[in-house]
Amino acid sequence: MNIEHTKGNILGLITILLWSSLALFTVYSGSIPAFELLSISFFIASFIGLLMLKKQKRKVKELFKIPIKAYIIGVFGLFGYHFFYFLAIKNAPAVEANLINYLWPLLIVLFSAFLPNEKLKWYHILGTLIALIGAILLVLKGGSFEFEIKYLAGYLFALFAAIIWSSYSVISKTLKHVPTFAVTGFCILTAVFSLIAHLIFETTVIPSSTELFAAIMLGLGPVGGAFYLWDFALKNGDIKILGSLSYLAPLLSTLILVIMGVASMSIYISLACLFIILGSLISSKEYLKLIKGIFIKS
């Protein structure tokens, strides 16, 4: 295992930790409409990329040298995922929509089998399925769900979102020749498209200082900065492990809400914690074994 591979897995885990703050900052974003919030967050994310370019002593014009194929894939992933996710939330109950949406980590693991030099082993599938059970417990929180035909459009939108994000993540693995600073261009275009969607579907809200702070933090972290880390992680790390570990995001997100007093602890959260951690450990069996070997040798 080389340094870049290890760094990719570590940055992938950091990305997941950043995503775990999504719910908290979304709560504090208050009355800002979804697409307005996205446009603000992705504009902030764009500045992160521009600073990255400056630090690497690159010029903005280098963004125009990125292949059009990469831009199509990038905007397809970043804007497409959020667009269909919000449509899902608007057209179906949140519980069912989130449940379908959380299929994306499982789909990443399954889709990765089609990549060259990638082998899907039994413990990747088993670990991801166990983690999925934990995610289901986390979303349901002791309640129940019923798939009603009147919400079919919302269910399909949630499924589209899961397929888009998982396929974007897997395809990104094949674009190792595209530098991570290209995400800057993806964020700029996503910010523009989000603004257009906001102007078409929503009414503009002037945010309070707390809401604006939350929007900025989203742009610095889960809805912005995290995408640069995820891009590097996907291209250099183990995509199957990253897919399985992604189930930690909803778990950690819920635990943060509990710690901040926004949500309360329950037996279902405890069980979800057990299943997700167990699933993540099983799917990471090979990597954990390698780490153990390194420590024993040292």
mmCIF file of C-alpha atoms in Angstrom:
data_model
loop_
_atom_site.group_PDB
_atom_site.id
_atom_site.type_symbol
_atom_site.label_atom_id
_atom_site.label_comp_id
_atom_site.label_asym_id
_atom_site.label_seq_id
_atom_site.Cartn_x
_atom_site.Cartn_y
_atom_site.Cartn_z
ATOM 1 C CA MET A 1 0.000 0.000 0.000
ATOM 2 C CA ASN A 2 1.532 3.312 -1.090
ATOM 3 C CA ILE A 3 1.356 6.672 0.674
ATOM 4 C CA GLU A 4 -1.156 8.142 -1.802
ATOM 5 C CA HIS A 5 -3.492 5.174 -1.250
ATOM 6 C CA THR A 6 -3.353 5.600 2.530
ATOM 7 C CA LYS A 7 -3.778 9.370 2.220
ATOM 8 C CA GLY A 8 -6.797 8.812 -0.024
ATOM 9 C CA ASN A 9 -8.508 6.593 2.548
ATOM 10 C CA ILE A 10 -7.749 9.040 5.359
ATOM 11 C CA LEU A 11 -9.071 12.015 3.378
ATOM 12 C CA GLY A 12 -12.143 9.958 2.508
ATOM 13 C CA LEU A 13 -12.803 9.411 6.199
ATOM 14 C CA ILE A 14 -12.308 13.145 6.857
ATOM 15 C CA THR A 15 -14.839 13.836 4.084
ATOM 16 C CA ILE A 16 -17.349 11.575 5.813
ATOM 17 C CA LEU A 17 -16.715 13.424 9.085
ATOM 18 C CA LEU A 18 -17.400 16.717 7.312
ATOM 19 C CA TRP A 19 -20.622 15.317 5.842
ATOM 20 C CA SER A 20 -21.726 14.435 9.359
ATOM 21 C CA SER A 21 -22.098 18.166 10.111
ATOM 22 C CA LEU A 22 -24.576 18.577 7.229
ATOM 23 C CA ALA A 23 -27.728 18.119 9.311
ATOM 24 C CA LEU A 24 -26.592 20.473 12.081
ATOM 25 C CA PHE A 25 -25.710 23.379 9.794
ATOM 26 C CA THR A 26 -28.816 22.733 7.697
ATOM 27 C CA VAL A 27 -30.930 23.096 10.836
ATOM 28 C CA TYR A 28 -29.237 26.407 11.656
ATOM 29 C CA SER A 29 -29.652 27.612 8.068
ATOM 30 C CA GLY A 30 -33.273 28.112 9.075
ATOM 31 C CA SER A 31 -35.599 29.541 6.440
ATOM 32 C CA ILE A 32 -33.133 29.740 3.539
ATOM 33 C CA PRO A 33 -34.738 27.829 0.623
ATOM 34 C CA ALA A 34 -32.886 24.709 -0.540
ATOM 35 C CA PHE A 35 -31.526 25.947 -3.884
ATOM 36 C CA GLU A 36 -30.674 29.375 -2.493
ATOM 37 C CA LEU A 37 -28.726 27.603 0.253
ATOM 38 C CA LEU A 38 -26.962 25.443 -2.327
ATOM 39 C CA SER A 39 -26.006 28.431 -4.475
ATOM 40 C CA ILE A 40 -24.491 30.221 -1.461
ATOM 41 C CA SER A 41 -22.651 27.095 -0.303
ATOM 42 C CA PHE A 42 -21.238 26.260 -3.725
ATOM 43 C CA PHE A 43 -20.088 29.829 -4.319
ATOM 44 C CA ILE A 44 -18.139 29.511 -1.051
ATOM 45 C CA ALA A 45 -16.823 26.143 -2.263
ATOM 46 C CA SER A 46 -15.715 27.807 -5.510
ATOM 47 C CA PHE A 47 -13.540 30.253 -3.570
ATOM 48 C CA ILE A 48 -11.882 27.316 -1.812
ATOM 49 C CA GLY A 49 -10.920 25.961 -5.217
ATOM 50 C CA LEU A 50 -9.630 29.330 -6.411
ATOM 51 C CA LEU A 51 -7.448 29.566 -3.300
ATOM 52 C CA MET A 52 -6.228 26.033 -4.040
ATOM 53 C CA LEU A 53 -5.237 27.139 -7.536
ATOM 54 C CA LYS A 54 -3.357 30.127 -6.143
ATOM 55 C CA LYS A 55 -1.538 27.987 -3.580
ATOM 56 C CA GLN A 56 -0.496 25.564 -6.318
ATOM 57 C CA LYS A 57 0.661 28.566 -8.387
ATOM 58 C CA ARG A 58 -1.797 27.740 -11.136
ATOM 59 C CA LYS A 59 -3.886 30.167 -13.175
ATOM 60 C CA VAL A 60 -7.683 30.227 -13.444
ATOM 61 C CA LYS A 61 -7.395 29.710 -17.202
ATOM 62 C CA GLU A 62 -6.227 26.153 -16.462
ATOM 63 C CA LEU A 63 -9.839 25.362 -15.604
ATOM 64 C CA PHE A 64 -10.634 25.833 -19.302
ATOM 65 C CA LYS A 65 -8.154 23.070 -20.146
ATOM 66 C CA ILE A 66 -10.135 20.480 -18.203
ATOM 67 C CA PRO A 67 -11.853 18.022 -20.606
ATOM 68 C CA ILE A 68 -15.528 18.764 -21.241
ATOM 69 C CA LYS A 69 -16.268 15.150 -20.308
ATOM 70 C CA ALA A 70 -14.980 15.817 -16.785
ATOM 71 C CA TYR A 71 -17.213 18.902 -16.483
ATOM 72 C CA ILE A 72 -20.271 16.947 -17.597
ATOM 73 C CA ILE A 73 -19.548 14.223 -15.051
ATOM 74 C CA GLY A 74 -18.752 16.735 -12.290
ATOM 75 C CA VAL A 75 -21.888 18.839 -12.727
ATOM 76 C CA PHE A 76 -23.930 15.653 -13.227
ATOM 77 C CA GLY A 77 -22.714 14.503 -9.802
ATOM 78 C CA LEU A 78 -22.743 17.683 -7.731
ATOM 79 C CA PHE A 79 -25.765 19.482 -9.151
ATOM 80 C CA GLY A 80 -27.682 16.411 -10.347
ATOM 81 C CA TYR A 81 -27.545 14.702 -6.974
ATOM 82 C CA HIS A 82 -28.748 17.705 -4.977
ATOM 83 C CA PHE A 83 -31.395 18.630 -7.552
ATOM 84 C CA PHE A 84 -33.057 15.206 -7.428
ATOM 85 C CA TYR A 85 -32.579 14.868 -3.674
ATOM 86 C CA PHE A 86 -34.484 18.081 -3.016
ATOM 87 C CA LEU A 87 -37.166 17.073 -5.514
ATOM 88 C CA ALA A 88 -37.483 13.790 -3.602
ATOM 89 C CA ILE A 89 -37.922 15.554 -0.274
ATOM 90 C CA LYS A 90 -40.593 17.803 -1.812
ATOM 91 C CA ASN A 91 -42.521 14.923 -3.411
ATOM 92 C CA ALA A 92 -42.324 12.139 -0.823
ATOM 93 C CA PRO A 93 -42.214 11.770 2.979
ATOM 94 C CA ALA A 94 -38.706 12.518 4.294
ATOM 95 C CA VAL A 95 -38.317 9.078 5.922
ATOM 96 C CA GLU A 96 -38.942 7.112 2.729
ATOM 97 C CA ALA A 97 -36.959 9.574 0.592
ATOM 98 C CA ASN A 98 -33.935 9.389 2.900
ATOM 99 C CA LEU A 99 -34.169 5.618 3.113
ATOM 100 C CA ILE A 100 -33.948 5.289 -0.670
ATOM 101 C CA ASN A 101 -31.260 7.981 -0.871
ATOM 102 C CA TYR A 102 -29.041 6.079 1.567
ATOM 103 C CA LEU A 103 -28.699 3.310 -0.987
ATOM 104 C CA TRP A 104 -25.799 5.275 -2.518
ATOM 105 C CA PRO A 105 -23.017 3.825 -0.302
ATOM 106 C CA LEU A 106 -24.221 0.303 -1.162
ATOM 107 C CA LEU A 107 -24.395 1.212 -4.867
ATOM 108 C CA ILE A 108 -20.825 2.578 -4.748
ATOM 109 C CA VAL A 109 -19.590 -0.758 -3.441
ATOM 110 C CA LEU A 110 -21.579 -2.715 -6.051
ATOM 111 C CA PHE A 111 -20.730 -0.418 -8.993
ATOM 112 C CA SER A 112 -17.035 -0.567 -8.083
ATOM 113 C CA ALA A 113 -17.033 -4.191 -9.257
ATOM 114 C CA PHE A 114 -17.179 -2.898 -12.837
ATOM 115 C CA LEU A 115 -13.943 -0.931 -12.440
ATOM 116 C CA PRO A 116 -10.704 -2.392 -13.827
ATOM 117 C CA ASN A 117 -8.473 -4.079 -11.228
ATOM 118 C CA GLU A 118 -11.214 -3.896 -8.592
ATOM 119 C CA LYS A 119 -12.453 -7.108 -6.972
ATOM 120 C CA LEU A 120 -15.648 -7.218 -4.932
ATOM 121 C CA LYS A 121 -15.272 -9.707 -2.077
ATOM 122 C CA TRP A 122 -17.857 -11.250 0.215
ATOM 123 C CA TYR A 123 -16.958 -9.099 3.207
ATOM 124 C CA HIS A 124 -17.414 -5.883 1.193
ATOM 125 C CA ILE A 125 -21.010 -6.879 0.401
ATOM 126 C CA LEU A 126 -21.761 -8.269 3.880
ATOM 127 C CA GLY A 127 -20.307 -5.261 5.673
ATOM 128 C CA THR A 128 -22.175 -2.802 3.471
ATOM 129 C CA LEU A 129 -25.496 -4.639 3.919
ATOM 130 C CA ILE A 130 -25.061 -4.676 7.720
ATOM 131 C CA ALA A 131 -24.281 -0.954 7.642
ATOM 132 C CA LEU A 132 -27.379 -0.436 5.477
ATOM 133 C CA ILE A 133 -29.510 -2.097 8.162
ATOM 134 C CA GLY A 134 -28.052 0.395 10.624
ATOM 135 C CA ALA A 135 -28.894 3.285 8.300
ATOM 136 C CA ILE A 136 -32.475 2.005 7.990
ATOM 137 C CA LEU A 137 -32.816 1.876 11.798
ATOM 138 C CA LEU A 138 -31.378 5.382 11.976
ATOM 139 C CA VAL A 139 -33.824 6.796 9.427
ATOM 140 C CA LEU A 140 -36.921 5.036 10.781
ATOM 141 C CA LYS A 141 -36.148 5.796 14.461
ATOM 142 C CA GLY A 142 -38.684 3.239 15.627
ATOM 143 C CA GLY A 143 -41.332 4.405 13.203
ATOM 144 C CA SER A 144 -42.618 2.732 10.099
ATOM 145 C CA PHE A 145 -42.772 3.465 6.423
ATOM 146 C CA GLU A 146 -45.258 2.724 3.660
ATOM 147 C CA PHE A 147 -44.538 3.081 -0.025
ATOM 148 C CA GLU A 148 -47.640 4.750 -1.440
ATOM 149 C CA ILE A 149 -48.210 5.061 -5.171
ATOM 150 C CA LYS A 150 -49.038 8.785 -4.851
ATOM 151 C CA TYR A 151 -45.437 9.400 -3.794
ATOM 152 C CA LEU A 152 -43.970 7.373 -6.673
ATOM 153 C CA ALA A 153 -42.390 10.440 -8.299
ATOM 154 C CA GLY A 154 -40.640 11.326 -5.037
ATOM 155 C CA TYR A 155 -39.383 7.771 -4.600
ATOM 156 C CA LEU A 156 -37.994 7.781 -8.135
ATOM 157 C CA PHE A 157 -36.295 11.145 -7.561
ATOM 158 C CA ALA A 158 -34.625 9.719 -4.417
ATOM 159 C CA LEU A 159 -33.491 6.664 -6.378
ATOM 160 C CA PHE A 160 -32.131 8.913 -9.152
ATOM 161 C CA ALA A 161 -30.190 10.876 -6.512
ATOM 162 C CA ALA A 162 -28.663 7.689 -5.080
ATOM 163 C CA ILE A 163 -27.731 6.388 -8.535
ATOM 164 C CA ILE A 164 -26.279 9.743 -9.612
ATOM 165 C CA TRP A 165 -24.036 10.169 -6.559
ATOM 166 C CA SER A 166 -22.833 6.566 -6.545
ATOM 167 C CA SER A 167 -22.159 6.518 -10.297
ATOM 168 C CA TYR A 168 -20.407 9.918 -10.105
ATOM 169 C CA SER A 169 -18.199 8.589 -7.317
ATOM 170 C CA VAL A 170 -17.313 5.410 -9.203
ATOM 171 C CA ILE A 171 -16.730 7.199 -12.530
ATOM 172 C CA SER A 172 -14.463 9.709 -10.751
ATOM 173 C CA LYS A 173 -12.201 6.764 -9.905
ATOM 174 C CA THR A 174 -11.494 6.417 -13.634
ATOM 175 C CA LEU A 175 -10.585 10.110 -14.034
ATOM 176 C CA LYS A 176 -7.315 10.046 -12.126
ATOM 177 C CA HIS A 177 -5.746 12.064 -14.953
ATOM 178 C CA VAL A 178 -8.111 14.950 -14.126
ATOM 179 C CA PRO A 179 -6.582 17.065 -11.301
ATOM 180 C CA THR A 180 -8.590 17.671 -8.142
ATOM 181 C CA PHE A 181 -8.577 21.444 -8.717
ATOM 182 C CA ALA A 182 -11.055 20.717 -11.550
ATOM 183 C CA VAL A 183 -13.690 20.425 -8.804
ATOM 184 C CA THR A 184 -13.443 24.238 -8.672
ATOM 185 C CA GLY A 185 -15.096 24.411 -12.084
ATOM 186 C CA PHE A 186 -17.719 21.864 -11.032
ATOM 187 C CA CYS A 187 -18.574 23.988 -7.987
ATOM 188 C CA ILE A 188 -18.790 27.219 -9.994
ATOM 189 C CA LEU A 189 -21.202 25.682 -12.502
ATOM 190 C CA THR A 190 -23.210 23.997 -9.730
ATOM 191 C CA ALA A 191 -23.501 27.347 -7.919
ATOM 192 C CA VAL A 192 -24.785 28.972 -11.127
ATOM 193 C CA PHE A 193 -27.282 26.181 -11.864
ATOM 194 C CA SER A 194 -28.456 26.222 -8.229
ATOM 195 C CA LEU A 195 -29.036 29.970 -8.486
ATOM 196 C CA ILE A 196 -31.062 29.475 -11.682
ATOM 197 C CA ALA A 197 -33.102 26.718 -9.995
ATOM 198 C CA HIS A 198 -33.658 29.027 -7.022
ATOM 199 C CA LEU A 199 -34.918 31.858 -9.220
ATOM 200 C CA ILE A 200 -37.291 29.459 -11.017
ATOM 201 C CA PHE A 201 -38.649 27.440 -8.097
ATOM 202 C CA GLU A 202 -38.187 29.565 -4.957
ATOM 203 C CA THR A 203 -38.655 32.957 -3.368
ATOM 204 C CA THR A 204 -35.466 34.670 -2.193
ATOM 205 C CA VAL A 205 -35.003 34.962 1.574
ATOM 206 C CA ILE A 206 -32.574 37.432 3.169
ATOM 207 C CA PRO A 207 -30.778 35.272 5.754
ATOM 208 C CA SER A 208 -30.101 36.315 9.327
ATOM 209 C CA SER A 209 -26.527 36.393 10.603
ATOM 210 C CA THR A 210 -26.929 32.880 12.092
ATOM 211 C CA GLU A 211 -28.430 31.501 8.878
ATOM 212 C CA LEU A 212 -25.706 33.096 6.761
ATOM 213 C CA PHE A 213 -23.017 31.683 9.062
ATOM 214 C CA ALA A 214 -24.557 28.211 8.686
ATOM 215 C CA ALA A 215 -24.620 28.588 4.880
ATOM 216 C CA ILE A 216 -20.953 29.619 4.860
ATOM 217 C CA MET A 217 -20.005 26.683 7.091
ATOM 218 C CA LEU A 218 -21.851 24.349 4.735
ATOM 219 C CA GLY A 219 -19.770 25.748 1.866
ATOM 220 C CA LEU A 220 -16.540 25.332 3.811
ATOM 221 C CA GLY A 221 -17.436 21.803 4.873
ATOM 222 C CA PRO A 222 -20.131 19.300 3.881
ATOM 223 C CA VAL A 223 -21.583 21.100 0.839
ATOM 224 C CA GLY A 224 -18.382 22.380 -0.687
ATOM 225 C CA GLY A 225 -14.926 21.781 0.719
ATOM 226 C CA ALA A 226 -15.668 18.097 1.274
ATOM 227 C CA PHE A 227 -16.006 17.506 -2.479
ATOM 228 C CA TYR A 228 -12.329 18.336 -3.083
ATOM 229 C CA LEU A 229 -11.325 15.785 -0.446
ATOM 230 C CA TRP A 230 -13.766 13.202 -1.815
ATOM 231 C CA ASP A 231 -12.369 13.611 -5.321
ATOM 232 C CA PHE A 232 -8.809 12.912 -4.128
ATOM 233 C CA ALA A 233 -10.003 10.049 -1.930
ATOM 234 C CA LEU A 234 -11.889 8.345 -4.751
ATOM 235 C CA LYS A 235 -8.973 8.598 -7.176
ATOM 236 C CA ASN A 236 -6.364 7.350 -4.729
ATOM 237 C CA GLY A 237 -8.079 5.365 -1.990
ATOM 238 C CA ASP A 238 -10.029 2.092 -1.809
ATOM 239 C CA ILE A 239 -13.469 2.896 -3.212
ATOM 240 C CA LYS A 240 -15.131 -0.190 -1.668
ATOM 241 C CA ILE A 241 -13.970 0.748 1.830
ATOM 242 C CA LEU A 242 -14.955 4.380 1.281
ATOM 243 C CA GLY A 243 -18.414 3.296 0.155
ATOM 244 C CA SER A 244 -18.950 1.209 3.280
ATOM 245 C CA LEU A 245 -17.546 3.869 5.608
ATOM 246 C CA SER A 246 -19.959 6.395 4.086
ATOM 247 C CA TYR A 247 -22.708 4.943 6.271
ATOM 248 C CA LEU A 248 -20.917 6.587 9.195
ATOM 249 C CA ALA A 249 -22.092 9.986 7.879
ATOM 250 C CA PRO A 250 -25.790 9.691 8.843
ATOM 251 C CA LEU A 251 -24.820 8.057 12.138
ATOM 252 C CA LEU A 252 -22.311 10.740 13.159
ATOM 253 C CA SER A 253 -24.719 13.395 11.907
ATOM 254 C CA THR A 254 -27.406 12.101 14.276
ATOM 255 C CA LEU A 255 -24.957 11.845 17.184
ATOM 256 C CA ILE A 256 -23.891 15.477 16.640
ATOM 257 C CA LEU A 257 -27.562 16.538 16.761
ATOM 258 C CA VAL A 258 -27.933 14.600 20.021
ATOM 259 C CA ILE A 259 -24.824 16.221 21.529
ATOM 260 C CA MET A 260 -26.038 19.687 20.482
ATOM 261 C CA GLY A 261 -29.449 19.042 22.023
ATOM 262 C CA VAL A 262 -31.288 19.146 18.700
ATOM 263 C CA ALA A 263 -32.231 15.439 18.930
ATOM 264 C CA SER A 264 -32.467 12.880 21.720
ATOM 265 C CA MET A 265 -30.746 9.519 22.137
ATOM 266 C CA SER A 266 -32.814 6.350 21.691
ATOM 267 C CA ILE A 267 -32.430 2.585 21.551
ATOM 268 C CA TYR A 268 -32.740 2.764 17.752
ATOM 269 C CA ILE A 269 -29.806 5.151 17.467
ATOM 270 C CA SER A 270 -27.771 2.840 19.702
ATOM 271 C CA LEU A 271 -28.620 -0.180 17.544
ATOM 272 C CA ALA A 272 -27.903 1.788 14.375
ATOM 273 C CA CYS A 273 -24.520 2.728 15.826
ATOM 274 C CA LEU A 274 -23.752 -0.947 16.486
ATOM 275 C CA PHE A 275 -24.760 -2.117 12.998
ATOM 276 C CA ILE A 276 -22.995 0.680 11.105
ATOM 277 C CA ILE A 277 -19.725 0.334 13.022
ATOM 278 C CA LEU A 278 -19.836 -3.468 12.721
ATOM 279 C CA GLY A 279 -20.578 -3.253 8.993
ATOM 280 C CA SER A 280 -17.805 -0.740 8.405
ATOM 281 C CA LEU A 281 -15.289 -2.923 10.270
ATOM 282 C CA ILE A 282 -16.277 -6.041 8.324
ATOM 283 C CA SER A 283 -16.060 -4.301 4.947
ATOM 284 C CA SER A 284 -12.666 -2.845 5.928
ATOM 285 C CA LYS A 285 -11.362 -6.280 6.979
ATOM 286 C CA GLU A 286 -8.546 -6.380 4.452
ATOM 287 C CA TYR A 287 -7.375 -2.844 5.206
ATOM 288 C CA LEU A 288 -7.500 -3.364 8.982
ATOM 289 C CA LYS A 289 -5.503 -6.579 8.597
ATOM 290 C CA LEU A 290 -2.856 -4.700 6.629
ATOM 291 C CA ILE A 291 -2.645 -1.953 9.277
ATOM 292 C CA LYS A 292 -2.295 -4.613 11.989
ATOM 293 C CA GLY A 293 0.562 -6.182 10.053
ATOM 294 C CA ILE A 294 2.346 -2.836 9.786
ATOM 295 C CA PHE A 295 2.117 -2.267 13.564
ATOM 296 C CA ILE A 296 3.336 -5.801 14.333
ATOM 297 C CA LYS A 297 6.359 -5.348 12.043
ATOM 298 C CA SER A 298 7.212 -2.012 13.621
#
